[in-house]
DNA sequence: AAAAACCCTGTAGCCACTCCGGGGTCAAGA
DNA sequence: TCTTGACCCCGGAGTGGCTACAGGGTTTTT
């Protein structure tokens, strides 16, 4: 089985397969006389395992550790548990922040209906105001920058930017 | 205002501020005689805006476009809307897949209680089985690899890896 | 025989930072 | 006065997980 066939079977780009080999995740297969990689069913299974873990968004370092544990069946599986626990906690944390994020964005999106000049756009107004510390959930309330004239000075050549 | 003070006010690492300047996101401030950057309130506001957008997980390219629109108040705000819509769709997509992911991981976690050898660990068994195509939501059902003997051959020197 | 598809290596790019090394500048303390 | 320490400068490299060349060789199809 050549790299293309393996890639088709597992739906993995051959470049990715070579990458996994380079970083030591997938063992280097033997080569044919012409230098082509020759894979067997063991590689196919291992690659499928890797991809399944990746689909669970595990970092490759974790996948590496799981593969190592698979190769050493007598080890204690506590390591497996810890690894999954940690990863799950990580995913749940990300999920929570992403939920809050989506909510914020939906709210922000509701600020503009129909077209008008950017100077009057509710979305931009909201973004500027929030960045200046009012009703901003994302940064803490400690970022108050200016007390009035809540407009961003431009960065274009024509709009002045005076320092200090 | 020097870079450290700006960083404290906005809770942004000075290295990040310099990075924003390098990529043209934050305009280069004037320098004092000793070469130190001297920032004004305009920079403070602009940086706060950038960070707020980043907190909404917008890519810097999008932030750049928003800043440009802010600098050109007469442009149509349709661009703003499209940008936010696209980003929101992106976030919602990620949210959905992350929800499915968390569910899968929780289910996987339930496969192992107590400690035993990895050879008998329900988590690893499940991972191997799923990678081989059964009851696997993440990859399509077309990844059937081997029909029986669903065990991953090891990649360690001692465990044999024969090709073809 | 020619064209298309495949394979090889090595390198560089993506994102948004983050860290490092090797220096210069400036205030407060011993 | 000397020294410590906190700042600041710059350029370059590293992170993760790929992806995309460039510039060759080989195999398969037309
Ligand atoms: Zn799967
Ligand atoms: Zn609008
Ligand atoms: Zn904010
Ligand atoms: Zn177990």
mmCIF file of N, CA and C and ligand atoms in Angstrom, chain A residues 130-131 136-140, chain B residues 48 51-53 55, ligand 3:
data_model
loop_
_atom_site.group_PDB
_atom_site.id
_atom_site.type_symbol
_atom_site.label_atom_id
_atom_site.label_comp_id
_atom_site.label_asym_id
_atom_site.label_seq_id
_atom_site.Cartn_x
_atom_site.Cartn_y
_atom_site.Cartn_z
ATOM 1 N N UNK A 130 -17.792 49.377 24.106
ATOM 2 C CA UNK A 130 -17.417 48.243 24.943
ATOM 3 C C UNK A 130 -15.922 48.253 25.219
ATOM 4 N N UNK A 131 -15.151 48.579 24.188
ATOM 5 C CA UNK A 131 -13.700 48.603 24.370
ATOM 6 C C UNK A 131 -13.316 49.653 25.397
ATOM 7 N N UNK A 136 -19.004 45.953 29.228
ATOM 8 C CA UNK A 136 -18.140 45.003 28.548
ATOM 9 C C UNK A 136 -17.897 43.816 29.462
ATOM 10 N N UNK A 137 -18.367 42.668 29.027
ATOM 11 C CA UNK A 137 -18.188 41.480 29.846
ATOM 12 C C UNK A 137 -16.787 40.932 29.681
ATOM 13 N N UNK A 138 -16.292 41.068 28.441
ATOM 14 C CA UNK A 138 -15.055 40.358 28.119
ATOM 15 C C UNK A 138 -13.848 40.909 28.831
ATOM 16 N N UNK A 139 -13.577 42.215 28.707
ATOM 17 C CA UNK A 139 -12.524 42.668 29.593
ATOM 18 C C UNK A 139 -13.150 43.136 30.903
ATOM 19 N N UNK A 140 -12.379 43.068 31.922
ATOM 20 C CA UNK A 140 -12.871 43.507 33.224
ATOM 21 C C UNK A 140 -13.239 44.973 33.135
ATOM 22 N N UNK B 48 -7.350 49.083 23.002
ATOM 23 C CA UNK B 48 -8.486 48.500 23.730
ATOM 24 C C UNK B 48 -9.504 47.934 22.737
ATOM 25 N N UNK B 51 -8.213 44.668 21.418
ATOM 26 C CA UNK B 51 -8.324 43.576 22.387
ATOM 27 C C UNK B 51 -9.765 43.147 22.585
ATOM 28 N N UNK B 52 -10.674 44.094 22.503
ATOM 29 C CA UNK B 52 -12.067 43.694 22.641
ATOM 30 C C UNK B 52 -12.477 42.801 21.472
ATOM 31 N N UNK B 53 -12.080 43.169 20.301
ATOM 32 C CA UNK B 53 -12.378 42.321 19.136
ATOM 33 C C UNK B 53 -11.723 40.957 19.283
ATOM 34 N N UNK B 55 -11.077 39.503 22.018
ATOM 35 C CA UNK B 55 -11.827 38.769 23.035
ATOM 36 C C UNK B 55 -13.074 38.151 22.408
HETATM 37 ZN ZN1 LIG E 3 -14.061 43.997 26.012
#
